[in-house]
């Protein structure tokens, strides 16, 4: 199956600005992107990056400067509506993604398969319903379930902590250090991050 | 399989004090407990509540005033070490738990099966290794993996957003309203809670 991985190449991960400088955020974001591409390939699928600017990774890259939803919908139209092929969409910051988790997404049955993100987001999708379109604004998980219902498509939800964890904010780094073992986790360790306990809760500190 | 569900009967959910009064926190905590018991029974297993004080629910209740880890370890000893039976342990605030999620926990193979919680916690376990003991302090997921390794037990990790979501803080209520459909979700709706979007992110507001 073809997968698109949207990637904000220019100013990624602004909500990590308290703990990472701008160049670091770019490096860390690219490490996560590569982990996501590996997980998709490991599950036997073909990832393509849909980037806002050129980016150097070992996968085909399409540059599309349009807003996220518009760019993804253009790919759904070209792949699902026009060619009749299913399309996977996975966010580029799913540093905990594994081939097994992507495999569960792809083996679920439905016109629209959704892996919700924490906080109402939509972290990964498989679309086979040709009339379905995405809208990532607001509580997109709820909106995508409604849109699939309105399209008459069966909706499947994938219950995966790995796919639910998009890495946006400092507390998410705890999850990367605990549960990931790819480039993003290596990147954090090499940058001096390690787990710590503060007031009884897990956190990260930088050596 | 027998399951124990530890429950802090007296002062539950203190981290929800900003949005719920004390009596409300007790009511909401009991609604979540009942959802967890339903999910375990729905998966074909037998839940028992391990409470710090008497609580009225449709399940056997054992009152044990000892600290959490000590009380759970006493049950592991009695069930796994002495009788040779497996024991499940599930936290009482897993309001998103479903029979399917509990089923995945129970069908995983390993001397210790762990469903991690967000932030390094251990939200659910199945223990068949007789020498394994819990310690819920600190980053318990990491410590439990190590303890299982040291006991020579195979460790299985269950990748479930539903089991990873323990409801402790106000942002967790978003997950309940979005993904649960049991008593806890009903309780929140009846108390006037609904989803809202603030600064582009999902949150809850109270009517």
Short mmCIF file of C-alpha atoms in Angstrom, two decimals, chain A residues 1-2 11-14 34 41 51 56 59-60 71 80-81 83 90 93 107 113 115 126 139-141 143 152 178 191:
data_model
loop_
_atom_site.label_atom_id
_atom_site.label_comp_id
_atom_site.label_asym_id
_atom_site.label_seq_id
_atom_site.Cartn_x
_atom_site.Cartn_y
_atom_site.Cartn_z
CA UNK A 1 0.00 0.00 0.00
CA UNK A 2 1.14 3.53 -0.68
CA UNK A 11 9.85 25.00 11.16
CA UNK A 12 9.08 21.65 12.70
CA UNK A 13 8.18 20.93 16.33
CA UNK A 14 7.83 24.48 17.63
CA UNK A 34 13.02 8.32 9.26
CA UNK A 41 8.55 -0.16 5.05
CA UNK A 51 6.91 17.86 2.46
CA UNK A 56 16.81 14.57 2.06
CA UNK A 59 12.23 7.80 0.21
CA UNK A 60 10.44 9.62 -2.61
CA UNK A 71 -2.17 18.47 0.23
CA UNK A 80 -8.13 6.42 -3.91
CA UNK A 81 -10.68 8.25 -6.06
CA UNK A 83 -6.86 4.92 -9.28
CA UNK A 90 0.84 8.65 8.82
CA UNK A 93 6.26 12.46 14.44
CA UNK A 107 -5.05 -5.13 8.39
CA UNK A 113 -9.33 3.11 9.37
CA UNK A 115 -5.55 5.56 14.62
CA UNK A 126 -5.99 4.09 5.79
CA UNK A 139 -10.87 17.67 16.98
CA UNK A 140 -10.02 15.85 13.78
CA UNK A 141 -10.61 12.33 15.09
CA UNK A 143 -14.65 14.99 12.55
CA UNK A 152 -21.39 5.73 4.21
CA UNK A 178 10.85 4.51 27.24
CA UNK A 191 21.82 14.96 22.82
#
